[in-house]
Coordinates of C-alpha atoms and ligand atoms in Angstrom, one line a residue:
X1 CA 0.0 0.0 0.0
X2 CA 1.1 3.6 -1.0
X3 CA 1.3 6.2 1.5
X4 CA 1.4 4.6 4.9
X5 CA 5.1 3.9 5.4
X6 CA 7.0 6.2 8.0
X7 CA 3.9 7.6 9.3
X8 CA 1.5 7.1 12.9
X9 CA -1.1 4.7 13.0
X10 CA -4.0 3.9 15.8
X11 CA -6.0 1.7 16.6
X12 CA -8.5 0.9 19.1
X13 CA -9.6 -2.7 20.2
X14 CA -6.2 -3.5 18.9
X15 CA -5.6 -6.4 21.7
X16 CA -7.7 -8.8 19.4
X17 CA -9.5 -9.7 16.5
X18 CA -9.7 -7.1 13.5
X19 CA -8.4 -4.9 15.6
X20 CA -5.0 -6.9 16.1
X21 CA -4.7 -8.0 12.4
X22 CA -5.5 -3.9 11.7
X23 CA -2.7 -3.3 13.8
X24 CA -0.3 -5.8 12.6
X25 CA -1.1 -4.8 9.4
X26 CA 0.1 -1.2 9.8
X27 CA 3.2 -2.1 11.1
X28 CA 4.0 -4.4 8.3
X29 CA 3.4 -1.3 6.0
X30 CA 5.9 0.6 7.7
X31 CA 3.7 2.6 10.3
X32 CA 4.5 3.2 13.9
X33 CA 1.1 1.9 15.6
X34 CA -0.5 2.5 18.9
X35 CA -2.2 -0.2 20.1
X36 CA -5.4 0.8 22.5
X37 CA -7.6 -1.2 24.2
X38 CA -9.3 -1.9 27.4
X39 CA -7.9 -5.5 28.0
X40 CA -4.2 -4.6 28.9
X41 CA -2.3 -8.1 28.3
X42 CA -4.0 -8.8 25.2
X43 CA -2.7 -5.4 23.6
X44 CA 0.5 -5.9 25.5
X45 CA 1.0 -9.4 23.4
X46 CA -0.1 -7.3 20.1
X47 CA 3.0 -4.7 20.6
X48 CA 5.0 -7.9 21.2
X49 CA 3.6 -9.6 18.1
X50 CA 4.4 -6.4 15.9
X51 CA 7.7 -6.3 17.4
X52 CA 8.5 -9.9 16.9
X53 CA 7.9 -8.6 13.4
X54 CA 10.4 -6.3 13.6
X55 CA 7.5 -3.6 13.8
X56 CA 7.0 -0.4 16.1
X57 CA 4.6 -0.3 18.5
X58 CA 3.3 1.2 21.7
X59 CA 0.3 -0.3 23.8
X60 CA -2.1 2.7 25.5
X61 CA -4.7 1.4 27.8
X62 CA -8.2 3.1 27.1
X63 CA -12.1 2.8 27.5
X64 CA -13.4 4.6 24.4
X65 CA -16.8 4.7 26.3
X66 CA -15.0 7.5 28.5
X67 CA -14.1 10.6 26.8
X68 CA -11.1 11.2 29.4
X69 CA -9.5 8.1 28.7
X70 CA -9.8 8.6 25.0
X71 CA -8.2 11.8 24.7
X72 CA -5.3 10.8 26.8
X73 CA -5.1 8.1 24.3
X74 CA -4.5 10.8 21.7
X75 CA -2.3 12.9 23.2
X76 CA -0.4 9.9 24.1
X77 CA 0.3 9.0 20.1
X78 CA 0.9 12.4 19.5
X79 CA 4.1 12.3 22.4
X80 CA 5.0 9.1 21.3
X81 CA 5.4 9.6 17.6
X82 CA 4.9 13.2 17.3
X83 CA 2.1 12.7 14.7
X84 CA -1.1 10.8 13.7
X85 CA -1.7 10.6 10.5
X86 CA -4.2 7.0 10.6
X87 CA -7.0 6.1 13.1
X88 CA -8.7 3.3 13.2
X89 CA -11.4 3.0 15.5
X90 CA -12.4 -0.4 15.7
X91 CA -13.7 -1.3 19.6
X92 CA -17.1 -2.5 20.2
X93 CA -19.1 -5.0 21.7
X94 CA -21.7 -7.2 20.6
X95 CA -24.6 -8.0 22.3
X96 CA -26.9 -11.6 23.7
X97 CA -29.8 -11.9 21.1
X98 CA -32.7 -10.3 22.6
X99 CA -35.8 -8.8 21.7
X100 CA -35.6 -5.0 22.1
X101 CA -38.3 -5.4 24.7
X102 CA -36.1 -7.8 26.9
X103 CA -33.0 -4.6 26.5
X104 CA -32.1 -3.8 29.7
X105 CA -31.1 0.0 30.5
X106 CA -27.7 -0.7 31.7
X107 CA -27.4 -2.8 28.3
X108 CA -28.3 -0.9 26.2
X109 CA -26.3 2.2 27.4
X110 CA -23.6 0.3 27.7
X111 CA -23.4 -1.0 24.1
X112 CA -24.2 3.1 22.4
X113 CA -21.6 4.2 25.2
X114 CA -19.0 1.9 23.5
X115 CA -19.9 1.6 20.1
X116 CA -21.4 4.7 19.1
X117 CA -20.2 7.2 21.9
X118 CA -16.9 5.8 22.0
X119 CA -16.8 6.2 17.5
X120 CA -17.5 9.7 18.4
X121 CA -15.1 10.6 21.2
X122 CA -12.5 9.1 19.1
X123 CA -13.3 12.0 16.3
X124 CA -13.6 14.0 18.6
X125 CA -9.7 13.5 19.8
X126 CA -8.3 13.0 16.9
X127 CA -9.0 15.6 14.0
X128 CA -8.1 18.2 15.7
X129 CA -4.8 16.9 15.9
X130 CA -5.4 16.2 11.8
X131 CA -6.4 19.6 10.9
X132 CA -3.1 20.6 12.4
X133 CA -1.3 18.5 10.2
X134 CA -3.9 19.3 7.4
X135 CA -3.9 15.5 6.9
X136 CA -5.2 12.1 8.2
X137 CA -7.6 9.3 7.5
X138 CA -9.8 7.7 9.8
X139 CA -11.7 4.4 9.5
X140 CA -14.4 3.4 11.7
X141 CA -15.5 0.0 12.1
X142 CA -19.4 -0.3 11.3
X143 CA -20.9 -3.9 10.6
X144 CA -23.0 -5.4 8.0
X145 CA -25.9 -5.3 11.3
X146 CA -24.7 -1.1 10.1
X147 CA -26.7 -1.5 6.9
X148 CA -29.7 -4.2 7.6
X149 CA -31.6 -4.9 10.5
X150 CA -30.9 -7.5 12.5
X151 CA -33.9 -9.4 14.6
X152 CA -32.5 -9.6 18.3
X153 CA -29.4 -7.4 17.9
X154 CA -31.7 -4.0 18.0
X155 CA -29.0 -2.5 20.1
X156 CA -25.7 -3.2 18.4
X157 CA -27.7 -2.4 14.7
X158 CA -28.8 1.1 16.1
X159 CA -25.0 1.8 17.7
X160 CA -23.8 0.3 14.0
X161 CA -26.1 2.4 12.2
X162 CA -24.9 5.4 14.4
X163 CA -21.4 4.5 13.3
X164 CA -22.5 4.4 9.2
X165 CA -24.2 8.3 9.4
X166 CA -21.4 9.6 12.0
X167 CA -19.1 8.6 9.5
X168 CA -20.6 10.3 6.4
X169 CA -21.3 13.7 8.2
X170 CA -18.0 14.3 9.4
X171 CA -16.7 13.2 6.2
X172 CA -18.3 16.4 4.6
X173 CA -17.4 18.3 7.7
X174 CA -13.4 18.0 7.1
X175 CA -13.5 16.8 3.4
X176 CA -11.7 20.5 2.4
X177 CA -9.2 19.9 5.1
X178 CA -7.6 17.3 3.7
X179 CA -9.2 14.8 6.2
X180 CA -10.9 11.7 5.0
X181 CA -13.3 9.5 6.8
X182 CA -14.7 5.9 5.9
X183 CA -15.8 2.9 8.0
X184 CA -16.0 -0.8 6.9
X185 CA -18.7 -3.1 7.3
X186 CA -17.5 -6.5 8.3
X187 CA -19.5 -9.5 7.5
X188 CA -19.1 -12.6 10.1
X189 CA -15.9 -12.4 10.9
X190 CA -13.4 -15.2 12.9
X191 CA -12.6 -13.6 15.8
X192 CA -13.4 -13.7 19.7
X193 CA -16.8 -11.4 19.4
X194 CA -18.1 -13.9 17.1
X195 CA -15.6 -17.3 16.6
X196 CA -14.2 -17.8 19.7
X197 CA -15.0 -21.2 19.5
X198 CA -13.1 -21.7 16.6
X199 CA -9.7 -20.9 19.0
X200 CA -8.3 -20.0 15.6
X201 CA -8.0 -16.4 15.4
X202 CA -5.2 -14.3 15.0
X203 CA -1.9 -13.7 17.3
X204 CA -0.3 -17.2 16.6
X205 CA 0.6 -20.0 18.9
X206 CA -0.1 -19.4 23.1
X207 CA 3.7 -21.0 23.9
X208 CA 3.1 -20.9 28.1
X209 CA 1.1 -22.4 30.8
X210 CA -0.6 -19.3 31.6
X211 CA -1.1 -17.8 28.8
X212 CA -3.2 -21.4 27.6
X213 CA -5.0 -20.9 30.7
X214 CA -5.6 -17.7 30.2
X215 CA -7.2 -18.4 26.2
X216 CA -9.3 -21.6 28.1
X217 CA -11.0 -19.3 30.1
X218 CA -11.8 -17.0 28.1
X219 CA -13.1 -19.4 25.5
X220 CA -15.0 -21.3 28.4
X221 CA -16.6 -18.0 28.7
X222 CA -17.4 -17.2 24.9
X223 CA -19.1 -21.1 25.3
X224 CA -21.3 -20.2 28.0
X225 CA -22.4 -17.3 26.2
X226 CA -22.6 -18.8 22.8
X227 CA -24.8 -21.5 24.3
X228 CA -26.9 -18.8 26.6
X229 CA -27.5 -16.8 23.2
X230 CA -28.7 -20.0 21.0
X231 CA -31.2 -20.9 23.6
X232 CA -32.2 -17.6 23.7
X233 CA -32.3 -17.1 19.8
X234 CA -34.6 -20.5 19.6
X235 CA -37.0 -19.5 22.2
X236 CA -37.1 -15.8 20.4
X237 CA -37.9 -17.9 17.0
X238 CA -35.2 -15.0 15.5
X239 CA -34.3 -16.0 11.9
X240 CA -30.8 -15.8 12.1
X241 CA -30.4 -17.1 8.2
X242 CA -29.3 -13.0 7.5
X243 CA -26.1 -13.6 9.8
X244 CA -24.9 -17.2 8.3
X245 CA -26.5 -16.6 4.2
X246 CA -22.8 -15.4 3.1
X247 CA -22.6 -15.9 -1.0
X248 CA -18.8 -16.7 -0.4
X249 CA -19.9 -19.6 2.1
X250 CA -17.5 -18.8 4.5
X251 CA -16.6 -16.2 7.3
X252 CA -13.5 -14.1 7.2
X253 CA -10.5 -14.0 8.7
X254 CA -9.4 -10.8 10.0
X255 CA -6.9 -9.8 8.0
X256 CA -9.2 -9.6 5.5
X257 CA -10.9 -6.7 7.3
X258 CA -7.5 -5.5 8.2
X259 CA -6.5 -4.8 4.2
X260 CA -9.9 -3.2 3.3
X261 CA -8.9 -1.1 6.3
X262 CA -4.7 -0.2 5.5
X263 CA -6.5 0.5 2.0
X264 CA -8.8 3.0 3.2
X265 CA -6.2 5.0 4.9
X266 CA -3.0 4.6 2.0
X267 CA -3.0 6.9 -0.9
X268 CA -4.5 4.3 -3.3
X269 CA -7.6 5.5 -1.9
X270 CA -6.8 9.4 -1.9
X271 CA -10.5 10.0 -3.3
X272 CA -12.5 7.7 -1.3
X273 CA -14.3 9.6 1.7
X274 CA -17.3 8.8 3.6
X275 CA -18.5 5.8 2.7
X276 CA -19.3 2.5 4.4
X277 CA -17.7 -0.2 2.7
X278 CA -18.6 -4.0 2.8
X279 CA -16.0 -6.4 3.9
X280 CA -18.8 -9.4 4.0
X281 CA -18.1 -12.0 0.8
X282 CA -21.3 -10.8 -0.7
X283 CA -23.8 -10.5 1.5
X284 CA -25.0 -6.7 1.1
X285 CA -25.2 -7.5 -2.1
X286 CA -27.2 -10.6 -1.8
Ligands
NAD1 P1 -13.0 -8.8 19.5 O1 -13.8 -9.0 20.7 O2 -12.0 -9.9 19.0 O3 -12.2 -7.5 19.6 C1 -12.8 -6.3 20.2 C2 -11.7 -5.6 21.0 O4 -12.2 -4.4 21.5 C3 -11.2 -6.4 22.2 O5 -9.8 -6.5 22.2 C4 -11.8 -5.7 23.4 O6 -11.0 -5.8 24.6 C5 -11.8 -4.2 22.9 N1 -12.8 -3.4 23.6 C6 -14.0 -3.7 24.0 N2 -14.6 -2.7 24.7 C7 -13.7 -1.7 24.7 C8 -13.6 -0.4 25.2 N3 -14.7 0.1 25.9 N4 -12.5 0.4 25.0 C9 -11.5 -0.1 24.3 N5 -11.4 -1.4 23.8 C10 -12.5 -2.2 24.0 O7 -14.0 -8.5 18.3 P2 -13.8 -8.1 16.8 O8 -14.8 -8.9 16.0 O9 -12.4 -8.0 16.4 O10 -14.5 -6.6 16.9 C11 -13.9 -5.5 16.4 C12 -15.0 -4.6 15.7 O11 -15.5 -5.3 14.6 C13 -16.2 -4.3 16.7 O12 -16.5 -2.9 16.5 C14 -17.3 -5.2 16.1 O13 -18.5 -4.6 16.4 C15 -16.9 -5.2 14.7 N6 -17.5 -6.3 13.9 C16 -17.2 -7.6 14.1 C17 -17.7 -8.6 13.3 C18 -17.4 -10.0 13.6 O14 -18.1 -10.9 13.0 N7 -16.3 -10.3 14.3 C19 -18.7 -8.3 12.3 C20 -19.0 -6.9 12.1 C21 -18.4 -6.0 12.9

């Protein structure tokens, strides 16, 4: 990719998933990346991954539900690497299925507080740092649930559709200032918020004890909640058929996400600014 080499990258929920392979991505372009997220060991063994590469890195713990923590975050990258010309702001959080009348407050606050809040305080942080530069490109993560409804996910589709029109306003807002703004929209996608199961994703092999106990745990924890959400999604009825129907027959791997996303922000894609684009093996189009 053109245009990324020498230059600042961040990105938040970097400590797994698309996130991680965004990150790892970067590096192996040539960018200096700061990996945030809320989960401190898992973006501590991202910097080490990128710098097992030979890559640059620097992990900065954040909640990009609190506007505090995100601009600290910022200013961190800034001090760190004295620029920021790439964001990626990737953290969220999927939900149970539910019907929206079974939504408790706390949930669903929680879930716009992350997803779409958090999309927001992110912007929020970082153009200004942008305009100073008069450069930058940003790419938020949306989600196929972004552009169709989903029965049961109410919350996360609203916070996703949030994400989709945030990211086409402030696109016109900075267009002139040299300031480009995009989102992708993942299909399914292999990683812990919707494949832990698979104990496939991204980051390689888990060589000690603890760290093995560590990834059992967690993916003792996605079972329970995989299991909670398909007896919930058979008593609901929900026709989950829009979630599994992928023409390509297969979900993606990360770094597939992760390329759509180093595109968006290198200098191939100098003209490309507020739009949502699918990462999803077909299925918008379907
Ligand atoms: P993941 O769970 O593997 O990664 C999410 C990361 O975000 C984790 O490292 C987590 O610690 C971090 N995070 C969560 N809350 C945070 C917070 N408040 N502040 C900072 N970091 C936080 O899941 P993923 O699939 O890689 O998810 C990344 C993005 O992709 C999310 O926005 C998700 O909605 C979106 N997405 C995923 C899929 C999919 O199928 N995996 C599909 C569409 C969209």
């Amino acid at each position: 990719m053109n245009g990324i080499d020498g230059k600042t990258a961040l990105v938040t929920g970097a400590g797994s998933g698309i996130g991680r392979a965004s990150a790892l991505r970067f590096a192996e372009e040539g960018a200096s990346v700061v990996v945030a997220d809320i989960a401190t060991a898992e973006g501590q063994e991202t910097v080490e991954l990128i710098e097992d590469a030979g890559g640059e890195a620097t992990f900065v713990e954040v909640d990009v539900a609190d506007t505090d923590s995100v601009e600290r975050m910022v200013d961190i990258a800034v001090e760190t690497y004295g620029s920021l010309e790439f964001a990626h702001n990737n953290a969220g959080i999927l939900t149970d299925f539910v019907d929206v009348t079974g939504i408790s407050e706390a949930r669903w606050n929680r879930i716009i507080d992350v997803n779409l809040k958090g999309a927001w305080a992110c912007l929020k942080a970082e153009i200004p740092v942008m305009k100073s530069q008069g450069e930058g490109a940003i790419v938020k993560t949306a989600s196929e649930a972004g552009l169709v409804g989903m029965p049961g996910l109410s919350s996360y589709s609203a916070s996703k559709h949030g994400v989709v029109g945030l990211t086409k306003s402030v696109a016109l807002e900075h267009a002139e200032q040299g300031i480009r703004v995009n989102a992708v929209a993942p299909g399914p996608t292999k990683t812990n918020i919707q494949s832990g199961l698979l104990g496939d994703g991204p980051g390689g092999s888990t060589p000690s004890l603890r760290d093995r106990f560590r990834t059992a745990i967690r993916l003792i924890r996605t079972a329970i909640r995989l299991i909670r959400t398909a007896i919930r999604t058979i008593r609901a009825d929900y026709d989950t058929s829009a979630m599994r129907d992928v023409p390509m027959d297969r979900i993606a791997d990360p770094e597939e996400i992760a390329g759509a996303v180093a595109f968006l922000c290198s200098s191939d894609a100098s003209y490309i600014t507020g739009h949502t684009i699918p990462v999803d093996g077909g299925q918008a189009a379907d």
